[in-house]
Amino acid sequence: MSHPAAEDEHHHADVSGGWLRAAVFGAMDGLVTNIALIAGVGGGGVAARQIVLTGAAGLVAGAISMALGEFTSVRAQNEQVAAEVLRERRELDRYPEAEAAELARIWQARGVPPELALEVATILGRNPEAAVRVHAQEELGVDPNDVPSPWTAAGSSFVCFAAGALVPLLPYLSGAASLPLALGAGGVGLFVAGALIARFTRRSWWRSGARQLLLGAAAAGATYLVGHIIGIAA
């Protein structure tokens, strides 16, 4: 009989599909980008309407840019994996014995007895699809049947960037034209986002939240200073 605690300890989060990384980077980029933009133009002394316009433009442009970047990078990565898997398939067709010996050497390096490693690798070669999958995993470090979706990565990045970028704009959109309030809302968003990331990484939630808050504050401080200097000079 299995123990519930043991089952929970051996349960792993789903880290495949490419959505988590894109969502995390999208939300953080959206928060930091718009907090910094709003701090910069606000430091320059512009009117609330201009701050909203800048923030809205940053939200739309950034979300589209992030989505296109994620789609392109994930698709390019998948195409590279497909090309390498095709090459591995051809080598298995042409040189089955050499490929079996290569796989056996990999397993031997991990402590499998030489005779057993070669025997298993040879038997595996009789199943072409299984052989391609195992060779790709062992030699390339990828599972050709479990590659991330570029559409999922792009969609999650777009939505999460837009959601993050919207947070510091909310006070202005609700009628409270206050730069400190907008930056405060952005700071809360950064801390919450950092704390949520800790749920997946199993790190300290308050440390993760504080780290994101400090990084965002540094970016906002730098852009506010630049905007203030330019505003005075103008």
PDB file of C-alpha atoms in Angstrom:
ATOM      1  CA  MET A   1       0.000   0.000   0.000  1.00  0.00           C
ATOM      2  CA  SER A   2       1.464   3.341  -1.024  1.00  0.00           C
ATOM      3  CA  HIS A   3       1.612   6.199   1.420  1.00  0.00           C
ATOM      4  CA  PRO A   4      -0.043   9.498   0.360  1.00  0.00           C
ATOM      5  CA  ALA A   5       2.964  11.515   1.563  1.00  0.00           C
ATOM      6  CA  ALA A   6       5.331   9.374  -0.494  1.00  0.00           C
ATOM      7  CA  GLU A   7       3.129   9.781  -3.572  1.00  0.00           C
ATOM      8  CA  ASP A   8       3.125  13.539  -3.091  1.00  0.00           C
ATOM      9  CA  GLU A   9       6.918  13.632  -2.755  1.00  0.00           C
ATOM     10  CA  HIS A  10       7.314  11.720  -6.029  1.00  0.00           C
ATOM     11  CA  HIS A  11       4.805  13.823  -7.938  1.00  0.00           C
ATOM     12  CA  HIS A  12       6.501  16.122 -10.400  1.00  0.00           C
ATOM     13  CA  ALA A  13       5.103  19.308 -11.856  1.00  0.00           C
ATOM     14  CA  ASP A  14       4.437  19.419 -15.571  1.00  0.00           C
ATOM     15  CA  VAL A  15       7.430  21.290 -16.996  1.00  0.00           C
ATOM     16  CA  SER A  16       6.861  20.296 -20.625  1.00  0.00           C
ATOM     17  CA  GLY A  17       5.044  22.137 -23.361  1.00  0.00           C
ATOM     18  CA  GLY A  18       6.972  25.399 -23.191  1.00  0.00           C
ATOM     19  CA  TRP A  19       4.162  27.346 -21.516  1.00  0.00           C
ATOM     20  CA  LEU A  20       5.626  27.883 -18.038  1.00  0.00           C
ATOM     21  CA  ARG A  21       8.840  29.592 -19.085  1.00  0.00           C
ATOM     22  CA  ALA A  22       7.001  31.782 -21.593  1.00  0.00           C
ATOM     23  CA  ALA A  23       4.312  32.674 -19.041  1.00  0.00           C
ATOM     24  CA  VAL A  24       6.833  33.546 -16.336  1.00  0.00           C
ATOM     25  CA  PHE A  25       9.004  35.672 -18.611  1.00  0.00           C
ATOM     26  CA  GLY A  26       5.954  37.267 -20.168  1.00  0.00           C
ATOM     27  CA  ALA A  27       4.422  38.331 -16.852  1.00  0.00           C
ATOM     28  CA  MET A  28       7.702  39.579 -15.439  1.00  0.00           C
ATOM     29  CA  ASP A  29       8.598  41.450 -18.602  1.00  0.00           C
ATOM     30  CA  GLY A  30       5.155  43.010 -18.746  1.00  0.00           C
ATOM     31  CA  LEU A  31       5.373  44.212 -15.155  1.00  0.00           C
ATOM     32  CA  VAL A  32       8.942  45.480 -15.301  1.00  0.00           C
ATOM     33  CA  THR A  33       8.590  47.061 -18.750  1.00  0.00           C
ATOM     34  CA  ASN A  34       5.474  49.071 -17.961  1.00  0.00           C
ATOM     35  CA  ILE A  35       6.538  49.948 -14.432  1.00  0.00           C
ATOM     36  CA  ALA A  36       9.776  51.309 -15.882  1.00  0.00           C
ATOM     37  CA  LEU A  37       7.972  53.110 -18.714  1.00  0.00           C
ATOM     38  CA  ILE A  38       5.465  54.716 -16.388  1.00  0.00           C
ATOM     39  CA  ALA A  39       8.211  55.671 -13.942  1.00  0.00           C
ATOM     40  CA  GLY A  40      10.271  57.185 -16.748  1.00  0.00           C
ATOM     41  CA  VAL A  41       7.563  59.339 -18.298  1.00  0.00           C
ATOM     42  CA  GLY A  42       6.144  60.142 -14.884  1.00  0.00           C
ATOM     43  CA  GLY A  43       9.571  61.287 -13.731  1.00  0.00           C
ATOM     44  CA  GLY A  44       9.639  63.617 -16.731  1.00  0.00           C
ATOM     45  CA  GLY A  45       6.554  65.375 -15.407  1.00  0.00           C
ATOM     46  CA  VAL A  46       4.129  64.523 -18.214  1.00  0.00           C
ATOM     47  CA  ALA A  47       0.358  64.550 -17.787  1.00  0.00           C
ATOM     48  CA  ALA A  48      -1.657  61.515 -16.705  1.00  0.00           C
ATOM     49  CA  ARG A  49      -3.141  61.103 -20.195  1.00  0.00           C
ATOM     50  CA  GLN A  50       0.332  60.781 -21.702  1.00  0.00           C
ATOM     51  CA  ILE A  51       1.308  58.248 -19.064  1.00  0.00           C
ATOM     52  CA  VAL A  52      -1.732  56.115 -19.931  1.00  0.00           C
ATOM     53  CA  LEU A  53      -0.953  56.415 -23.644  1.00  0.00           C
ATOM     54  CA  THR A  54       2.653  55.370 -23.067  1.00  0.00           C
ATOM     55  CA  GLY A  55       1.627  52.466 -20.861  1.00  0.00           C
ATOM     56  CA  ALA A  56      -1.015  51.248 -23.318  1.00  0.00           C
ATOM     57  CA  ALA A  57       1.414  51.434 -26.227  1.00  0.00           C
ATOM     58  CA  GLY A  58       4.014  49.564 -24.191  1.00  0.00           C
ATOM     59  CA  LEU A  59       1.463  46.879 -23.316  1.00  0.00           C
ATOM     60  CA  VAL A  60       0.390  46.233 -26.910  1.00  0.00           C
ATOM     61  CA  ALA A  61       3.841  46.505 -28.484  1.00  0.00           C
ATOM     62  CA  GLY A  62       5.501  44.434 -25.785  1.00  0.00           C
ATOM     63  CA  ALA A  63       2.877  41.667 -25.838  1.00  0.00           C
ATOM     64  CA  ILE A  64       3.129  41.314 -29.610  1.00  0.00           C
ATOM     65  CA  SER A  65       6.933  41.380 -29.504  1.00  0.00           C
ATOM     66  CA  MET A  66       7.081  38.761 -26.772  1.00  0.00           C
ATOM     67  CA  ALA A  67       4.624  36.476 -28.570  1.00  0.00           C
ATOM     68  CA  LEU A  68       6.482  36.726 -31.885  1.00  0.00           C
ATOM     69  CA  GLY A  69       9.817  36.168 -30.178  1.00  0.00           C
ATOM     70  CA  GLU A  70       8.611  33.083 -28.314  1.00  0.00           C
ATOM     71  CA  PHE A  71       6.946  31.634 -31.398  1.00  0.00           C
ATOM     72  CA  THR A  72      10.050  32.132 -33.517  1.00  0.00           C
ATOM     73  CA  SER A  73      12.496  30.796 -30.932  1.00  0.00           C
ATOM     74  CA  VAL A  74      10.449  27.705 -30.023  1.00  0.00           C
ATOM     75  CA  ARG A  75       9.700  26.888 -33.661  1.00  0.00           C
ATOM     76  CA  ALA A  76      13.366  27.260 -34.615  1.00  0.00           C
ATOM     77  CA  GLN A  77      14.339  25.004 -31.717  1.00  0.00           C
ATOM     78  CA  ASN A  78      11.776  22.379 -32.775  1.00  0.00           C
ATOM     79  CA  GLU A  79      13.008  22.506 -36.375  1.00  0.00           C
ATOM     80  CA  GLN A  80      16.569  21.965 -35.185  1.00  0.00           C
ATOM     81  CA  VAL A  81      15.452  19.000 -33.074  1.00  0.00           C
ATOM     82  CA  ALA A  82      13.546  17.546 -36.046  1.00  0.00           C
ATOM     83  CA  ALA A  83      16.617  17.868 -38.266  1.00  0.00           C
ATOM     84  CA  GLU A  84      18.832  16.124 -35.721  1.00  0.00           C
ATOM     85  CA  VAL A  85      16.265  13.361 -35.177  1.00  0.00           C
ATOM     86  CA  LEU A  86      16.053  12.805 -38.952  1.00  0.00           C
ATOM     87  CA  ARG A  87      19.830  12.549 -39.074  1.00  0.00           C
ATOM     88  CA  GLU A  88      19.756  10.035 -36.221  1.00  0.00           C
ATOM     89  CA  ARG A  89      17.060   8.012 -38.013  1.00  0.00           C
ATOM     90  CA  ARG A  90      19.198   7.819 -41.168  1.00  0.00           C
ATOM     91  CA  GLU A  91      22.261   6.720 -39.197  1.00  0.00           C
ATOM     92  CA  LEU A  92      20.225   3.995 -37.516  1.00  0.00           C
ATOM     93  CA  ASP A  93      19.084   2.762 -40.926  1.00  0.00           C
ATOM     94  CA  ARG A  94      22.595   2.788 -42.410  1.00  0.00           C
ATOM     95  CA  TYR A  95      24.780   1.803 -39.450  1.00  0.00           C
ATOM     96  CA  PRO A  96      22.603  -0.091 -36.920  1.00  0.00           C
ATOM     97  CA  GLU A  97      25.524  -1.922 -35.319  1.00  0.00           C
ATOM     98  CA  ALA A  98      27.620   1.221 -34.869  1.00  0.00           C
ATOM     99  CA  GLU A  99      24.650   3.084 -33.390  1.00  0.00           C
ATOM    100  CA  ALA A 100      23.926   0.200 -30.991  1.00  0.00           C
ATOM    101  CA  ALA A 101      27.569   0.233 -29.897  1.00  0.00           C
ATOM    102  CA  GLU A 102      27.415   3.997 -29.377  1.00  0.00           C
ATOM    103  CA  LEU A 103      24.302   3.699 -27.221  1.00  0.00           C
ATOM    104  CA  ALA A 104      25.867   0.839 -25.282  1.00  0.00           C
ATOM    105  CA  ARG A 105      28.920   2.992 -24.497  1.00  0.00           C
ATOM    106  CA  ILE A 106      26.655   5.694 -23.080  1.00  0.00           C
ATOM    107  CA  TRP A 107      24.990   3.184 -20.785  1.00  0.00           C
ATOM    108  CA  GLN A 108      28.327   1.645 -19.824  1.00  0.00           C
ATOM    109  CA  ALA A 109      29.515   5.057 -18.676  1.00  0.00           C
ATOM    110  CA  ARG A 110      26.537   5.067 -16.313  1.00  0.00           C
ATOM    111  CA  GLY A 111      27.487   1.744 -14.778  1.00  0.00           C
ATOM    112  CA  VAL A 112      25.628  -0.793 -16.919  1.00  0.00           C
ATOM    113  CA  PRO A 113      27.716  -3.958 -17.607  1.00  0.00           C
ATOM    114  CA  PRO A 114      29.145  -3.908 -21.176  1.00  0.00           C
ATOM    115  CA  GLU A 115      27.492  -7.155 -22.299  1.00  0.00           C
ATOM    116  CA  LEU A 116      24.075  -6.164 -20.980  1.00  0.00           C
ATOM    117  CA  ALA A 117      24.311  -2.651 -22.414  1.00  0.00           C
ATOM    118  CA  LEU A 118      25.142  -3.943 -25.903  1.00  0.00           C
ATOM    119  CA  GLU A 119      22.458  -6.618 -25.736  1.00  0.00           C
ATOM    120  CA  VAL A 120      19.730  -4.138 -24.787  1.00  0.00           C
ATOM    121  CA  ALA A 121      20.900  -1.610 -27.385  1.00  0.00           C
ATOM    122  CA  THR A 122      20.858  -4.307 -30.088  1.00  0.00           C
ATOM    123  CA  ILE A 123      17.356  -5.476 -29.127  1.00  0.00           C
ATOM    124  CA  LEU A 124      16.156  -1.885 -29.060  1.00  0.00           C
ATOM    125  CA  GLY A 125      17.407  -1.401 -32.614  1.00  0.00           C
ATOM    126  CA  ARG A 126      14.812  -3.911 -33.839  1.00  0.00           C
ATOM    127  CA  ASN A 127      12.120  -1.342 -33.060  1.00  0.00           C
ATOM    128  CA  PRO A 128      13.003   1.672 -35.259  1.00  0.00           C
ATOM    129  CA  GLU A 129      10.668   4.184 -33.611  1.00  0.00           C
ATOM    130  CA  ALA A 130      11.694   3.266 -30.075  1.00  0.00           C
ATOM    131  CA  ALA A 131      15.348   3.273 -31.123  1.00  0.00           C
ATOM    132  CA  VAL A 132      15.089   6.767 -32.603  1.00  0.00           C
ATOM    133  CA  ARG A 133      13.396   8.067 -29.455  1.00  0.00           C
ATOM    134  CA  VAL A 134      15.947   6.538 -27.077  1.00  0.00           C
ATOM    135  CA  HIS A 135      18.937   7.625 -29.172  1.00  0.00           C
ATOM    136  CA  ALA A 136      17.561  11.177 -29.314  1.00  0.00           C
ATOM    137  CA  GLN A 137      17.070  11.213 -25.559  1.00  0.00           C
ATOM    138  CA  GLU A 138      20.492   9.792 -24.787  1.00  0.00           C
ATOM    139  CA  GLU A 139      22.550  11.654 -27.410  1.00  0.00           C
ATOM    140  CA  LEU A 140      20.606  14.900 -27.848  1.00  0.00           C
ATOM    141  CA  GLY A 141      18.849  15.184 -24.496  1.00  0.00           C
ATOM    142  CA  VAL A 142      15.407  15.631 -26.091  1.00  0.00           C
ATOM    143  CA  ASP A 143      12.250  13.592 -26.520  1.00  0.00           C
ATOM    144  CA  PRO A 144      11.146  13.990 -30.161  1.00  0.00           C
ATOM    145  CA  ASN A 145       7.576  13.128 -29.145  1.00  0.00           C
ATOM    146  CA  ASP A 146       7.414  15.813 -26.473  1.00  0.00           C
ATOM    147  CA  VAL A 147       8.598  19.105 -27.925  1.00  0.00           C
ATOM    148  CA  PRO A 148       7.081  22.426 -26.817  1.00  0.00           C
ATOM    149  CA  SER A 149       4.354  24.026 -28.909  1.00  0.00           C
ATOM    150  CA  PRO A 150       5.307  27.408 -30.420  1.00  0.00           C
ATOM    151  CA  TRP A 151       1.638  28.437 -30.395  1.00  0.00           C
ATOM    152  CA  THR A 152       1.309  27.623 -26.698  1.00  0.00           C
ATOM    153  CA  ALA A 153       4.496  29.528 -25.913  1.00  0.00           C
ATOM    154  CA  ALA A 154       3.402  32.534 -27.973  1.00  0.00           C
ATOM    155  CA  GLY A 155      -0.114  32.590 -26.539  1.00  0.00           C
ATOM    156  CA  SER A 156       0.946  32.293 -22.918  1.00  0.00           C
ATOM    157  CA  SER A 157       3.644  34.922 -23.415  1.00  0.00           C
ATOM    158  CA  PHE A 158       1.194  37.368 -25.036  1.00  0.00           C
ATOM    159  CA  VAL A 159      -1.498  36.964 -22.375  1.00  0.00           C
ATOM    160  CA  CYS A 160       0.880  37.060 -19.410  1.00  0.00           C
ATOM    161  CA  PHE A 161       2.828  40.064 -20.713  1.00  0.00           C
ATOM    162  CA  ALA A 162      -0.408  41.978 -21.261  1.00  0.00           C
ATOM    163  CA  ALA A 163      -1.680  41.027 -17.799  1.00  0.00           C
ATOM    164  CA  GLY A 164       1.562  42.090 -16.152  1.00  0.00           C
ATOM    165  CA  ALA A 165       1.752  45.349 -18.098  1.00  0.00           C
ATOM    166  CA  LEU A 166      -1.837  46.201 -17.170  1.00  0.00           C
ATOM    167  CA  VAL A 167      -1.196  46.150 -13.416  1.00  0.00           C
ATOM    168  CA  PRO A 168       0.653  49.499 -13.056  1.00  0.00           C
ATOM    169  CA  LEU A 169      -1.901  51.100 -15.396  1.00  0.00           C
ATOM    170  CA  LEU A 170      -4.899  50.130 -13.288  1.00  0.00           C
ATOM    171  CA  PRO A 171      -4.784  53.155 -10.916  1.00  0.00           C
ATOM    172  CA  TYR A 172      -4.767  55.561 -13.875  1.00  0.00           C
ATOM    173  CA  LEU A 173      -7.534  53.662 -15.660  1.00  0.00           C
ATOM    174  CA  SER A 174      -9.646  53.736 -12.508  1.00  0.00           C
ATOM    175  CA  GLY A 175      -9.312  57.521 -12.279  1.00  0.00           C
ATOM    176  CA  ALA A 176      -6.577  57.761  -9.635  1.00  0.00           C
ATOM    177  CA  ALA A 177      -3.906  59.744 -11.509  1.00  0.00           C
ATOM    178  CA  SER A 178      -1.132  59.067  -9.016  1.00  0.00           C
ATOM    179  CA  LEU A 179       2.354  57.960 -10.016  1.00  0.00           C
ATOM    180  CA  PRO A 180       3.218  56.594  -6.526  1.00  0.00           C
ATOM    181  CA  LEU A 181      -0.027  54.596  -6.517  1.00  0.00           C
ATOM    182  CA  ALA A 182       0.729  53.169  -9.973  1.00  0.00           C
ATOM    183  CA  LEU A 183       4.249  52.206  -8.942  1.00  0.00           C
ATOM    184  CA  GLY A 184       2.917  50.727  -5.728  1.00  0.00           C
ATOM    185  CA  ALA A 185       0.420  48.603  -7.661  1.00  0.00           C
ATOM    186  CA  GLY A 186       3.240  47.449  -9.904  1.00  0.00           C
ATOM    187  CA  GLY A 187       5.345  46.586  -6.875  1.00  0.00           C
ATOM    188  CA  VAL A 188       2.548  44.472  -5.433  1.00  0.00           C
ATOM    189  CA  GLY A 189       2.207  42.736  -8.802  1.00  0.00           C
ATOM    190  CA  LEU A 190       5.932  41.969  -8.882  1.00  0.00           C
ATOM    191  CA  PHE A 191       5.897  40.516  -5.388  1.00  0.00           C
ATOM    192  CA  VAL A 192       2.824  38.378  -6.107  1.00  0.00           C
ATOM    193  CA  ALA A 193       4.271  37.143  -9.401  1.00  0.00           C
ATOM    194  CA  GLY A 194       7.526  36.224  -7.699  1.00  0.00           C
ATOM    195  CA  ALA A 195       5.660  34.417  -4.949  1.00  0.00           C
ATOM    196  CA  LEU A 196       3.618  32.463  -7.515  1.00  0.00           C
ATOM    197  CA  ILE A 197       6.786  31.367  -9.290  1.00  0.00           C
ATOM    198  CA  ALA A 198       7.951  29.833  -6.013  1.00  0.00           C
ATOM    199  CA  ARG A 199       4.989  27.457  -6.206  1.00  0.00           C
ATOM    200  CA  PHE A 200       6.548  25.839  -9.279  1.00  0.00           C
ATOM    201  CA  THR A 201      10.170  26.049  -8.187  1.00  0.00           C
ATOM    202  CA  ARG A 202       9.437  25.092  -4.548  1.00  0.00           C
ATOM    203  CA  ARG A 203      11.590  27.928  -3.260  1.00  0.00           C
ATOM    204  CA  SER A 204      10.799  30.360  -0.479  1.00  0.00           C
ATOM    205  CA  TRP A 205       7.797  32.388  -1.668  1.00  0.00           C
ATOM    206  CA  TRP A 206       8.710  35.549   0.193  1.00  0.00           C
ATOM    207  CA  ARG A 207      12.310  35.497  -1.037  1.00  0.00           C
ATOM    208  CA  SER A 208      11.167  34.961  -4.587  1.00  0.00           C
ATOM    209  CA  GLY A 209       8.648  37.784  -4.271  1.00  0.00           C
ATOM    210  CA  ALA A 210      11.163  40.137  -2.646  1.00  0.00           C
ATOM    211  CA  ARG A 211      13.751  39.404  -5.341  1.00  0.00           C
ATOM    212  CA  GLN A 212      11.341  40.333  -8.126  1.00  0.00           C
ATOM    213  CA  LEU A 213      10.255  43.430  -6.233  1.00  0.00           C
ATOM    214  CA  LEU A 214      13.839  44.620  -5.823  1.00  0.00           C
ATOM    215  CA  LEU A 215      14.679  44.006  -9.476  1.00  0.00           C
ATOM    216  CA  GLY A 216      11.599  45.907 -10.592  1.00  0.00           C
ATOM    217  CA  ALA A 217      12.333  48.736  -8.184  1.00  0.00           C
ATOM    218  CA  ALA A 218      15.852  49.057  -9.581  1.00  0.00           C
ATOM    219  CA  ALA A 219      14.522  49.292 -13.139  1.00  0.00           C
ATOM    220  CA  ALA A 220      11.867  51.827 -12.142  1.00  0.00           C
ATOM    221  CA  GLY A 221      14.383  53.902 -10.205  1.00  0.00           C
ATOM    222  CA  ALA A 222      16.760  54.049 -13.143  1.00  0.00           C
ATOM    223  CA  THR A 223      14.105  55.097 -15.663  1.00  0.00           C
ATOM    224  CA  TYR A 224      12.552  57.597 -13.255  1.00  0.00           C
ATOM    225  CA  LEU A 225      15.939  59.247 -12.806  1.00  0.00           C
ATOM    226  CA  VAL A 226      16.512  59.402 -16.567  1.00  0.00           C
ATOM    227  CA  GLY A 227      13.035  60.812 -17.156  1.00  0.00           C
ATOM    228  CA  HIS A 228      13.466  63.385 -14.395  1.00  0.00           C
ATOM    229  CA  ILE A 229      16.808  64.566 -15.792  1.00  0.00           C
ATOM    230  CA  ILE A 230      15.426  64.829 -19.316  1.00  0.00           C
ATOM    231  CA  GLY A 231      12.298  66.552 -18.043  1.00  0.00           C
ATOM    232  CA  ILE A 232      14.359  69.189 -16.253  1.00  0.00           C
ATOM    233  CA  ALA A 233      16.631  69.697 -19.253  1.00  0.00           C
ATOM    234  CA  ALA A 234      13.631  70.153 -21.548  1.00  0.00           C
TER     235      ALA A 234
END
